[in-house]
Every structure is written in structure tokens, then in C-alpha cells.
PDB file of C-alpha atoms in Angstrom:
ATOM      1  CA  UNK A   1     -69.047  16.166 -34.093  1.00 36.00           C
ATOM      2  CA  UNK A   2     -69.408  12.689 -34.189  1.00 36.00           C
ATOM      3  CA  UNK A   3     -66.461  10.072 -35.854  1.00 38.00           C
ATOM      4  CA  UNK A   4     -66.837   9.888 -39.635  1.00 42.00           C
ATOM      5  CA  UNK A   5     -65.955   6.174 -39.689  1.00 40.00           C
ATOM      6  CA  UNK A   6     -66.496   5.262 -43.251  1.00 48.00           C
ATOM      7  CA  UNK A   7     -66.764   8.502 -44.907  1.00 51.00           C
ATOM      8  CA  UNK A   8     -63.245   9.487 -43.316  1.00 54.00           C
ATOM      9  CA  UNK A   9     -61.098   9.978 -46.216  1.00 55.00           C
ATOM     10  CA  UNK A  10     -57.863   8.203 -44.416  1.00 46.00           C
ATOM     11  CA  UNK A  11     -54.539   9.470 -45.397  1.00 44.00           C
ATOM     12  CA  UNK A  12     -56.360  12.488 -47.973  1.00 54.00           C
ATOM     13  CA  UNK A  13     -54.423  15.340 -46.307  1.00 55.00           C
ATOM     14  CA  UNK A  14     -51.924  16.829 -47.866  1.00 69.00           C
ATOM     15  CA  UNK A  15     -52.016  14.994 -50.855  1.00 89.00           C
ATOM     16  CA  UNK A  16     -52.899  15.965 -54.199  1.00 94.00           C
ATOM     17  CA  UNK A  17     -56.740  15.411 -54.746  1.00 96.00           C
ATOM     18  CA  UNK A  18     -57.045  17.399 -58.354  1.00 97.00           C
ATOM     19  CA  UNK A  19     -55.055  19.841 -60.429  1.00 96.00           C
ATOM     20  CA  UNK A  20     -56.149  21.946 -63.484  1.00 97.00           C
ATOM     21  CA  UNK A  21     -53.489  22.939 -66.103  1.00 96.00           C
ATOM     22  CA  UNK A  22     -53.802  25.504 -68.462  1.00 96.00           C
ATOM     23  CA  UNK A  23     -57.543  25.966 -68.421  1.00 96.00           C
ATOM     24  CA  UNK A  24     -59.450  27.748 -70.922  1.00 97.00           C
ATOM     25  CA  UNK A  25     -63.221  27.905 -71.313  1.00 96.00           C
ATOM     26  CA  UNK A  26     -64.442  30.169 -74.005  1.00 94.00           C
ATOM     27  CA  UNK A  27     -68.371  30.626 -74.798  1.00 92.00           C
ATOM     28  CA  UNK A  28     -69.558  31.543 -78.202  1.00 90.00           C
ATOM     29  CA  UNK A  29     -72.782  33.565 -78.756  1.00 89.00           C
ATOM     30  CA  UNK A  30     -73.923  35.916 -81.251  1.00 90.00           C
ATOM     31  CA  UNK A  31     -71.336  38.884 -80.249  1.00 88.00           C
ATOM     32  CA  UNK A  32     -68.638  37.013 -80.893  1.00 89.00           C
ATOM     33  CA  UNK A  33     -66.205  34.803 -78.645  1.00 91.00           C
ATOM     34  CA  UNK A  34     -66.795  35.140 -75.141  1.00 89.00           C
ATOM     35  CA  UNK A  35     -63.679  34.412 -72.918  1.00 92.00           C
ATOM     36  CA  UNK A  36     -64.725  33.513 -69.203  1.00 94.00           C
ATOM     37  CA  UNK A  37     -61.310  31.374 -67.891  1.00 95.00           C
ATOM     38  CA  UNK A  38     -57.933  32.100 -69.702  1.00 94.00           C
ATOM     39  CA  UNK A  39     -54.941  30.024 -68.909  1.00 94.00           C
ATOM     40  CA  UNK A  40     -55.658  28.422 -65.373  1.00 96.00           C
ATOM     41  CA  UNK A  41     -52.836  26.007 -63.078  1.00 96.00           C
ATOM     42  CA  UNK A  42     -54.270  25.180 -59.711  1.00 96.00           C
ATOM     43  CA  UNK A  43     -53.036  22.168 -57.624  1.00 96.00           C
ATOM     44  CA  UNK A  44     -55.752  20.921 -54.859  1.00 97.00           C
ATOM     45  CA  UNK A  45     -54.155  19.200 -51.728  1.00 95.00           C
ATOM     46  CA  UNK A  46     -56.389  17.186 -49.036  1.00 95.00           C
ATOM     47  CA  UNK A  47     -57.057  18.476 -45.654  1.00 95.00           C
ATOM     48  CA  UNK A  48     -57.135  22.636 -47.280  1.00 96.00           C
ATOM     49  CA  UNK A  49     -59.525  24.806 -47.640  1.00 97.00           C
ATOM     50  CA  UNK A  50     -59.531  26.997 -51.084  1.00 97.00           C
ATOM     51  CA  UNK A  51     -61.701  29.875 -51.309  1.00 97.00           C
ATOM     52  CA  UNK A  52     -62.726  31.413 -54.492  1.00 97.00           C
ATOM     53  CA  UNK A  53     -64.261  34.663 -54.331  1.00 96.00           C
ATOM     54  CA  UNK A  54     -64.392  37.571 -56.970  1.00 92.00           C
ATOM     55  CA  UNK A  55     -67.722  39.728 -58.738  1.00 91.00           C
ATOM     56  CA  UNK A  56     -70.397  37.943 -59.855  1.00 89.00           C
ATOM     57  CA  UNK A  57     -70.882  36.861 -63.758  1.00 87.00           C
ATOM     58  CA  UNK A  58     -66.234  36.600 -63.725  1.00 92.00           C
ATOM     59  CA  UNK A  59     -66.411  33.107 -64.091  1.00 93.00           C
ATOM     60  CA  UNK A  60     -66.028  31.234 -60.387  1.00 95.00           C
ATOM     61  CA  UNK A  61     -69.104  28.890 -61.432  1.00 95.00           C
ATOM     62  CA  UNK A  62     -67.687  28.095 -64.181  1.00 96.00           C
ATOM     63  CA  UNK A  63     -64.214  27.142 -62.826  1.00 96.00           C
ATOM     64  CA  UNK A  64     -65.832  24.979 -60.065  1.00 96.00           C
ATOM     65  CA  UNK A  65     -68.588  23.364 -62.862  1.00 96.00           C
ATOM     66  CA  UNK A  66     -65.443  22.519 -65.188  1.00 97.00           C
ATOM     67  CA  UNK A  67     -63.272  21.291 -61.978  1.00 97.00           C
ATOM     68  CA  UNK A  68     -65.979  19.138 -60.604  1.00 97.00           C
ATOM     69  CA  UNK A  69     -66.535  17.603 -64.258  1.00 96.00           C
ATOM     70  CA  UNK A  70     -69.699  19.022 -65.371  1.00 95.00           C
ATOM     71  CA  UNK A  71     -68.332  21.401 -68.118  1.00 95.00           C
ATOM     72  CA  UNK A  72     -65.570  20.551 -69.849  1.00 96.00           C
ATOM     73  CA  UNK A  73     -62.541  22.988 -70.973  1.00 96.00           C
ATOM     74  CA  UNK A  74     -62.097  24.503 -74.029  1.00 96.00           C
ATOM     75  CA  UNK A  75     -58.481  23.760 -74.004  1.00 96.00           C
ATOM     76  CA  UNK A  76     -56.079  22.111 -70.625  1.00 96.00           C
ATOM     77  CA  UNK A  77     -56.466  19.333 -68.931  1.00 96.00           C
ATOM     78  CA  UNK A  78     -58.146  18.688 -65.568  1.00 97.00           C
ATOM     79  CA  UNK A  79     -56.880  16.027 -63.404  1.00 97.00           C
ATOM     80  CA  UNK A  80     -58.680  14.113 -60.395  1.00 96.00           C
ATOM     81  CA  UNK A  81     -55.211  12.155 -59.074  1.00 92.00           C
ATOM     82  CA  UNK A  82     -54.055  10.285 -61.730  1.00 92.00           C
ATOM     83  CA  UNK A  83     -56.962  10.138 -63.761  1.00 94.00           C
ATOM     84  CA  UNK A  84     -58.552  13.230 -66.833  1.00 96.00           C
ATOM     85  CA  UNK A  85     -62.246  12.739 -66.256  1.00 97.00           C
ATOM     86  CA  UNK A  86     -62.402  14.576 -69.566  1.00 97.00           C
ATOM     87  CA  UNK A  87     -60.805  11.586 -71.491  1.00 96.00           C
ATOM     88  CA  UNK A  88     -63.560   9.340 -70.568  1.00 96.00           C
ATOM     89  CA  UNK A  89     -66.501   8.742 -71.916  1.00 96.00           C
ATOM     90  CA  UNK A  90     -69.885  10.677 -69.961  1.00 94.00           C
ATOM     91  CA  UNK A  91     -71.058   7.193 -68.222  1.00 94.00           C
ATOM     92  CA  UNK A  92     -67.219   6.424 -66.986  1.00 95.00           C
ATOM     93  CA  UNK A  93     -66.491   9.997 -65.739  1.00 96.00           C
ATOM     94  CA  UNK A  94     -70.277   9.852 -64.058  1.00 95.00           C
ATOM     95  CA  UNK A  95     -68.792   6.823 -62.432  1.00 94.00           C
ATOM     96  CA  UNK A  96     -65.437   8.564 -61.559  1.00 95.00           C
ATOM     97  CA  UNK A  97     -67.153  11.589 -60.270  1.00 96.00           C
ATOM     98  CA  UNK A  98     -69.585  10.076 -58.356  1.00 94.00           C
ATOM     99  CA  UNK A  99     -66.396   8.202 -56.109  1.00 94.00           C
ATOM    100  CA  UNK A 100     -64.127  11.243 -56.552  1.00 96.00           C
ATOM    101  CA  UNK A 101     -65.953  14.535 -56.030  1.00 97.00           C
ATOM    102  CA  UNK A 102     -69.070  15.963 -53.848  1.00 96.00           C
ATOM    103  CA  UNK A 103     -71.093  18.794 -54.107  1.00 96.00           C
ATOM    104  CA  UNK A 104     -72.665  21.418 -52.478  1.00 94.00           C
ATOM    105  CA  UNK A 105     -74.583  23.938 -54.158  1.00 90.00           C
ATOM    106  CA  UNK A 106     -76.175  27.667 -52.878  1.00 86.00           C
ATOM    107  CA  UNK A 107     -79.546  25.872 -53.420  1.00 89.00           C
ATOM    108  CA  UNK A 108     -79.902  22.263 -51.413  1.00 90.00           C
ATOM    109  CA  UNK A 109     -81.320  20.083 -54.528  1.00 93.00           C
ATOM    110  CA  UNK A 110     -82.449  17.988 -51.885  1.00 96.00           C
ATOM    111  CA  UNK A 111     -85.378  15.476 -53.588  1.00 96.00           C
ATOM    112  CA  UNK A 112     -88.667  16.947 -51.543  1.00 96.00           C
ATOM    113  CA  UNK A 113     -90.085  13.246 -51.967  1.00 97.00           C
ATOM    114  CA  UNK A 114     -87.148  11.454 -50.385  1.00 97.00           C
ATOM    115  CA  UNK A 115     -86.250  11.685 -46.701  1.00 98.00           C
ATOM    116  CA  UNK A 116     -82.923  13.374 -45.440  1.00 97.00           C
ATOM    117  CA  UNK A 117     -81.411  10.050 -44.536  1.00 98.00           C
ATOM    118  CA  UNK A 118     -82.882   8.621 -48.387  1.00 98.00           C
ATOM    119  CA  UNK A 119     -81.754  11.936 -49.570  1.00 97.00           C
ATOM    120  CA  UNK A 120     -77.462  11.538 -48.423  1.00 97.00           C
ATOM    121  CA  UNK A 121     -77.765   7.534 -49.303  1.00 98.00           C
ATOM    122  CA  UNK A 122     -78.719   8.569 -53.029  1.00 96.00           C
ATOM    123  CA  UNK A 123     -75.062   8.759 -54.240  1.00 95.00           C
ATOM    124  CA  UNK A 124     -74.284   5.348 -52.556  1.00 96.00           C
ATOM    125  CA  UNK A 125     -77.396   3.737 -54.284  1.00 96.00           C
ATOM    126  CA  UNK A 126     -76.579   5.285 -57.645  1.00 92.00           C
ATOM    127  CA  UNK A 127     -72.700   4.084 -57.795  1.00 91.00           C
ATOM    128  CA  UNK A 128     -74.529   0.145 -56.354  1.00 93.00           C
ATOM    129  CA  UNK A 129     -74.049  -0.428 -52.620  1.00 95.00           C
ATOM    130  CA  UNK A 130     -76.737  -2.245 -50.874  1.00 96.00           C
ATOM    131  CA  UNK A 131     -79.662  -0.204 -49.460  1.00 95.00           C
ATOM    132  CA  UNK A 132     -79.142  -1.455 -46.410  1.00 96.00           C
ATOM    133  CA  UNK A 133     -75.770  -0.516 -46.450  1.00 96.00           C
ATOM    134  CA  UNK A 134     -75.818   2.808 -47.980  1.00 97.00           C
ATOM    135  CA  UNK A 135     -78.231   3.615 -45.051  1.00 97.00           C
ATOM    136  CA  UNK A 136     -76.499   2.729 -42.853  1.00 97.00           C
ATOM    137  CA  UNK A 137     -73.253   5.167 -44.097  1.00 97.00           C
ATOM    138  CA  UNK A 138     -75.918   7.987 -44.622  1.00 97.00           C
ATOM    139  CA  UNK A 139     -77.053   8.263 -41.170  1.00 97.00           C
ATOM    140  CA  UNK A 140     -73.397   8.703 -39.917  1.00 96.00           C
ATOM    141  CA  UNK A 141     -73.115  11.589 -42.207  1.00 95.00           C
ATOM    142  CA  UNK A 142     -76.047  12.478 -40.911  1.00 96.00           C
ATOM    143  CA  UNK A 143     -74.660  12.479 -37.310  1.00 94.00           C
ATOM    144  CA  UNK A 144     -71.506  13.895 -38.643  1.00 92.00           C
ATOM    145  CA  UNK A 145     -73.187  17.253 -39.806  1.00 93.00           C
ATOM    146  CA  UNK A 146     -75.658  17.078 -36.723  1.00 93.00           C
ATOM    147  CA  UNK A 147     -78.286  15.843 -37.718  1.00 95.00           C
ATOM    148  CA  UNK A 148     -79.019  12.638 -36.410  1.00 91.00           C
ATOM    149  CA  UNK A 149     -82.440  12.897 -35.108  1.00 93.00           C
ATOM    150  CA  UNK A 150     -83.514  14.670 -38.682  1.00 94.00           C
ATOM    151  CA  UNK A 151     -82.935  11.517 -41.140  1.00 96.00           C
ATOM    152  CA  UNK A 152     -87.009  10.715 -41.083  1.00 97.00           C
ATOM    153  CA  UNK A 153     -88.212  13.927 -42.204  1.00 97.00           C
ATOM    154  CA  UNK A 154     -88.682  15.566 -45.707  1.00 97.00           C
ATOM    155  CA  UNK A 155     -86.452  18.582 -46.986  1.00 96.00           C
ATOM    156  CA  UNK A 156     -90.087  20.475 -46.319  1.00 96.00           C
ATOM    157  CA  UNK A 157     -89.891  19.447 -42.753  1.00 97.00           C
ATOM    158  CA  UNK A 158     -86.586  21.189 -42.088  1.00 96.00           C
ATOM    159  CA  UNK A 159     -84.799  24.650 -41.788  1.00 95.00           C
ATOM    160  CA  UNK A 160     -83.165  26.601 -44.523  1.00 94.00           C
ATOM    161  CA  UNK A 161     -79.855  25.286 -42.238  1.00 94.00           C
ATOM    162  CA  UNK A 162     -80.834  21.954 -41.817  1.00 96.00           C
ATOM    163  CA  UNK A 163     -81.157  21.157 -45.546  1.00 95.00           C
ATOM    164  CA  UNK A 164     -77.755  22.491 -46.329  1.00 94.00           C
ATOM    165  CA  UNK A 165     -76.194  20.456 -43.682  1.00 94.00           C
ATOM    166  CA  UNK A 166     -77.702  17.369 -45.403  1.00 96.00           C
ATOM    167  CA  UNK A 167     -76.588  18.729 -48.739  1.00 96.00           C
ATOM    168  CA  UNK A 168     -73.110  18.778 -46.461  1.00 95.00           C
ATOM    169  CA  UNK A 169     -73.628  15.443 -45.610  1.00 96.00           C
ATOM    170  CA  UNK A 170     -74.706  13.831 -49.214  1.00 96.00           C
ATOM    171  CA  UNK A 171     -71.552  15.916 -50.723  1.00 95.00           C
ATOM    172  CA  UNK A 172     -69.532  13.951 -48.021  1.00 95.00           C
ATOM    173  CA  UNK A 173     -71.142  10.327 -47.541  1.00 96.00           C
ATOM    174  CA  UNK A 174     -69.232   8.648 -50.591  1.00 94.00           C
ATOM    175  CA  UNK A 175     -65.464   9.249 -48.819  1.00 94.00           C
ATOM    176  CA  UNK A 176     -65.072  11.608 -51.848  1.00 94.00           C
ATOM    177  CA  UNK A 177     -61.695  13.145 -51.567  1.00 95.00           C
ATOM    178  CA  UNK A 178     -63.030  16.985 -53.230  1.00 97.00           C
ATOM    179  CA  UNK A 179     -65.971  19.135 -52.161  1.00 97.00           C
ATOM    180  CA  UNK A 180     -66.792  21.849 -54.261  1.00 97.00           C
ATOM    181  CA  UNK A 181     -69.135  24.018 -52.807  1.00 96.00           C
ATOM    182  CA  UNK A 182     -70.859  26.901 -54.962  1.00 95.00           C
ATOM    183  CA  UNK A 183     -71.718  29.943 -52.481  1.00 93.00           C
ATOM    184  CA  UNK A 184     -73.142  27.564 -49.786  1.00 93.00           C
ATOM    185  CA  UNK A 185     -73.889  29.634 -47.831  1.00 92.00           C
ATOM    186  CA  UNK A 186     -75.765  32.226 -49.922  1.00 89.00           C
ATOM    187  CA  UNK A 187     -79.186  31.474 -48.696  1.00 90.00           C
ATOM    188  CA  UNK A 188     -78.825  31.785 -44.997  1.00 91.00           C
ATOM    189  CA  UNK A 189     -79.376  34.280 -42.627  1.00 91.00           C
ATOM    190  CA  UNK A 190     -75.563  35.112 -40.931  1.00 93.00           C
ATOM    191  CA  UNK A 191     -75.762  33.068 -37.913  1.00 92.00           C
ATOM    192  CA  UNK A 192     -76.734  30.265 -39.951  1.00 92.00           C
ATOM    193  CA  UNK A 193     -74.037  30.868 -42.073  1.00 92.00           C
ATOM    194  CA  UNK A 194     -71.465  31.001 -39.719  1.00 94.00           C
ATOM    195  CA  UNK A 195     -72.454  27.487 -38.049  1.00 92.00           C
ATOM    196  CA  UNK A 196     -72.439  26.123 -41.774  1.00 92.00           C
ATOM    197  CA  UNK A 197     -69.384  27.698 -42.016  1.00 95.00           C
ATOM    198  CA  UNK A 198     -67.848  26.221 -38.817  1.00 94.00           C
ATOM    199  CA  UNK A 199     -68.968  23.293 -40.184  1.00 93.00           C
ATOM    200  CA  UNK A 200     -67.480  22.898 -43.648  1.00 94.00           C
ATOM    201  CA  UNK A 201     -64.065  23.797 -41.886  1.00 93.00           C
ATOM    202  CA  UNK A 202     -64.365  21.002 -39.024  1.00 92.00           C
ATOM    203  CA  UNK A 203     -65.042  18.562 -41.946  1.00 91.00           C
ATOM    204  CA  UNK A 204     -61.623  19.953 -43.594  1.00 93.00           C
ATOM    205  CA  UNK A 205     -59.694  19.379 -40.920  1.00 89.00           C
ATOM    206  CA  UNK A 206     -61.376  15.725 -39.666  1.00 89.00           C
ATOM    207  CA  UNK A 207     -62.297  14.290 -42.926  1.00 86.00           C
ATOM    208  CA  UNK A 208     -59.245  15.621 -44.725  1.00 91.00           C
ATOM    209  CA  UNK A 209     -60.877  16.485 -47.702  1.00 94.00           C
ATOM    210  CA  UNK A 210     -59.966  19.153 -50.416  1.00 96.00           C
ATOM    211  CA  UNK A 211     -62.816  22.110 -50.546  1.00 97.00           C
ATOM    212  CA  UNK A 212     -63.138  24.008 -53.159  1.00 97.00           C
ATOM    213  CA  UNK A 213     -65.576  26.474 -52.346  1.00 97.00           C
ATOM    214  CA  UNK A 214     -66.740  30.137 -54.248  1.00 96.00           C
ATOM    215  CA  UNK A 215     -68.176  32.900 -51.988  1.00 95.00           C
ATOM    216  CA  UNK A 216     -68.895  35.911 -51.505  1.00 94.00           C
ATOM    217  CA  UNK A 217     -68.906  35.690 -47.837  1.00 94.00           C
ATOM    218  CA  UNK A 218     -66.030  37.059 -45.840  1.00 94.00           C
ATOM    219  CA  UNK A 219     -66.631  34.619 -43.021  1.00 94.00           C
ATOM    220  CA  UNK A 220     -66.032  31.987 -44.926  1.00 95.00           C
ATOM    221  CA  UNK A 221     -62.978  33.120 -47.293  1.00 95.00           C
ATOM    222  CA  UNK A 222     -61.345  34.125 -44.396  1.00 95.00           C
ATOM    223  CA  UNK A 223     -61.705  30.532 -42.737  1.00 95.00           C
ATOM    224  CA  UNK A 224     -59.956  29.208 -45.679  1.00 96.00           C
ATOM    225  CA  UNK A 225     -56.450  28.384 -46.043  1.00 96.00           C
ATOM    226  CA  UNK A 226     -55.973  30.031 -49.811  1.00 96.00           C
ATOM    227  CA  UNK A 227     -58.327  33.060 -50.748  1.00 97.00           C
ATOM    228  CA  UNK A 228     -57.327  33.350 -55.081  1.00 96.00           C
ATOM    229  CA  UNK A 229     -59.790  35.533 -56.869  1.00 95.00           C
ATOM    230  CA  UNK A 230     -60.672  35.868 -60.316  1.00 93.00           C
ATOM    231  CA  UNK A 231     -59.925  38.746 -62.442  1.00 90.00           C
ATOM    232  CA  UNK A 232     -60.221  38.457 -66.461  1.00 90.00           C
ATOM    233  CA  UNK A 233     -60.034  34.826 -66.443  1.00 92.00           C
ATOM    234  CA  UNK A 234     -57.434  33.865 -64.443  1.00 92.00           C
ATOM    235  CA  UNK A 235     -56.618  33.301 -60.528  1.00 92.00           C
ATOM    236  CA  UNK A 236     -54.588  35.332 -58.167  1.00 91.00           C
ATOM    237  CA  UNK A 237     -53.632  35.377 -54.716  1.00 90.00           C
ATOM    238  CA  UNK A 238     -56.092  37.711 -52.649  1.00 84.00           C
ATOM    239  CA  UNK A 239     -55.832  39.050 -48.907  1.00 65.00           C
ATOM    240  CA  UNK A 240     -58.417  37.053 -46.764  1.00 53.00           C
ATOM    241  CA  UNK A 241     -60.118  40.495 -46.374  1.00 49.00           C
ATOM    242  CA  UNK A 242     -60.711  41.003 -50.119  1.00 42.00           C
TER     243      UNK A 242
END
């Protein structure tokens, strides 16, 4: 594991990245109102590991998608430090989220025209640092996840692994102090998994990020230092083993 030099989020452990308060997201459809989160507090500290598990369809998706500012709340407030991305304008919180929170989804969303290296610099471009620049921060995520001598080739080119690890590495290269990941490792086989795994909770501890991840896999929610699960609506404390 190389250094992360300028994607090391200096002084992030321990300190509170994001917090939710009293979060409620209710759906309406033709049945009536459906209630998927009901009354949610959560503080997120740097340098931990939170792992959400729970059945499918009970609403860890939508906890993470309303977290990492791509849904907003019915009612409650969602904090990223200081700041409500909710209170902003969509082209302001964009901005915000784009320098406060990464991502890392079950499926890679890697751009099959665009190298790996072109692929992790994307989020640098978008928010305006130099090419040249943003390249240059890429390829040590790149080298950070292990894949330094991948950056040239297409997400075609690569491994069902290796394109997570550069979703790893895009999620990471802007110095973003929260990952959410949405069952990363849901596509691999279970050795895979387990080195994506190993991964995700090197880059904890090193980077000093906050993750925020959803699984069902029992590797990984028992790698994490907080298992809470979701049962109608709302988060508990669960066993490691659950």
C-alpha cells in the first residue's frame, strides 16, 4: 500500500465527517404512503468503519442515497460538517458533494471509453483542477488501491476486481472525507471480495476517512467498527454476526 500523499485526508479521524437527524423518507404511490426511513440520528466520525446491513427492499439504499446527497429527506436534516447539502441549491450541493463525499457502488460505473487512470481523474476534472494535475493525483490512487501498472487500460481490459478497486480509487482521489459504498462487494467471487474488503479497511485506517458502507456480506460487516441494521425504518445496533 503505497502513501496516499494528496488524497490523505490529514487530521479526518475521529472527527465528525456527517450526521443525519431525524430522518424521514416517505414514498408515495398508488397504495397509499409508503414509509421506508422513520426517525433516523446517526453521527459519522473519520477513521470508522459503519456497516449497514439488513433484508433487501428495508431501505439501506435509500439511507446511503439520502446521506450521500442524492435523495433528499422527507423531513430532518442531513449534515456534511457544518454545512446541510439539502439547503443548497442542486449546482452548489453538486459542488459540495463532489469535495465532501465518494462513492462506490455494487456496479463499477466506470466510463468503458475512458481509461482507469482518465476514469479516477474524472471527479478532479469536473470540480476544475488542471488535467495535468488531476492525473497526476489519479495515478497515486491508482497505486494506492494497487493498481499502478493498470491506469492505460479500459474498464473492458480489466477484472471484475480490478474495476472495483478503481471505483475504490475514484471514490477516494478527491481527499473526500465520506465513502459510501453500496454492497461493493456484491459482484465478486469471495476471494475477490475479501481482498476488496481488506482493502476498503486499510484505506479506513490510513486515509482516515468515514465509510459508510451497506452489505450483505459478513466479511465485511464484521471488519467494521459499528454493524446497525435496519428494521421498519430505523437503525439499531446489531452483533457483527447478524
Amino acid at each position: 500500500m503505497s502513501n496516499l500523499g494528496d488524497i490523505k485526508n490529514k487530521g479526518a479521524g475521529l472527527r465528525e465527517v456527517a450526521r443525519v437527524e431525524g430522518l424521514h423518507r416517505y414514498f408515495t404511490t398508488p397504495n397509499g404512503t409508503l414509509e421506508i426511513l422513520r426517525g433516523i440520528d446517526l453521527t459519522v466520525t473519520g477513521g470508522r468503519m459503519i456497516a449497514i446491513i439488513g433484508a433487501s427492499g428495508v431501505g439501506k439504499s435509500t439511507f446511503l442515497h439520502v446521506l450521500g446527497g442524492l435523495d433528499p429527506p422527507t423531513k430532518g436534516r442531513v449534515f456534511w460538517g457544518d454545512q446541510c447539502p439539502y439547503e443548497l441549491p442542486d449546482e452548489k450541493r453538486a459542488h459540495l458533494r463532489n469535495l465532501k463525499v465518494g462513492f462506490v457502488f455494487q456496479h463499477h460505473h466506470l466510463l468503458p471509453e475512458f481509461t482507469a487512470l482518465e476514469n479516477v481523474a474524472l471527479p478532479l476534472i469536473i470540480r476544475g483542477d488542471k488535467k495535468k494535475r488531476a492525473l497526476e493525483v489519479a495515478d497515486n490512487a491508482l497505486s494506492t488501491v494497487g493498481l499502478s501498472e493498470r491506469g492505460g487500460h479500459l474498464p473492458g481490459e480489466m477484472s471484475g476486481g480490478e474495476q472495483q478497486r478503481a471505483a475504490v480509487a475514484r471514490a477516494i482521489v478527491t481527499g473526500a472525507p465520506l465513502v459510501i459504498a453500496d454492497e461493493p462487494s456484491g459482484n465478486l467471487d469471495r476471494r475477490t471480495a475479501e481482498q476488496l474488503h481488506e482493502l476498503l479497511g486499510t484505506l479506513v485506517r490510513e486515509n482516515g476517512c468515514a465509510l459508510v458502507v451497506a452489505t450483505h456480506n459478513p466479511d465485511l460487516a464484521g471488519r467494521a467498527d459499528q454493524v446497525l441494521s435496519v428494521q421498519d425504518g430505523v437503525l439499531s445496533p446489531a452483533t457483527k454476526e447478524a
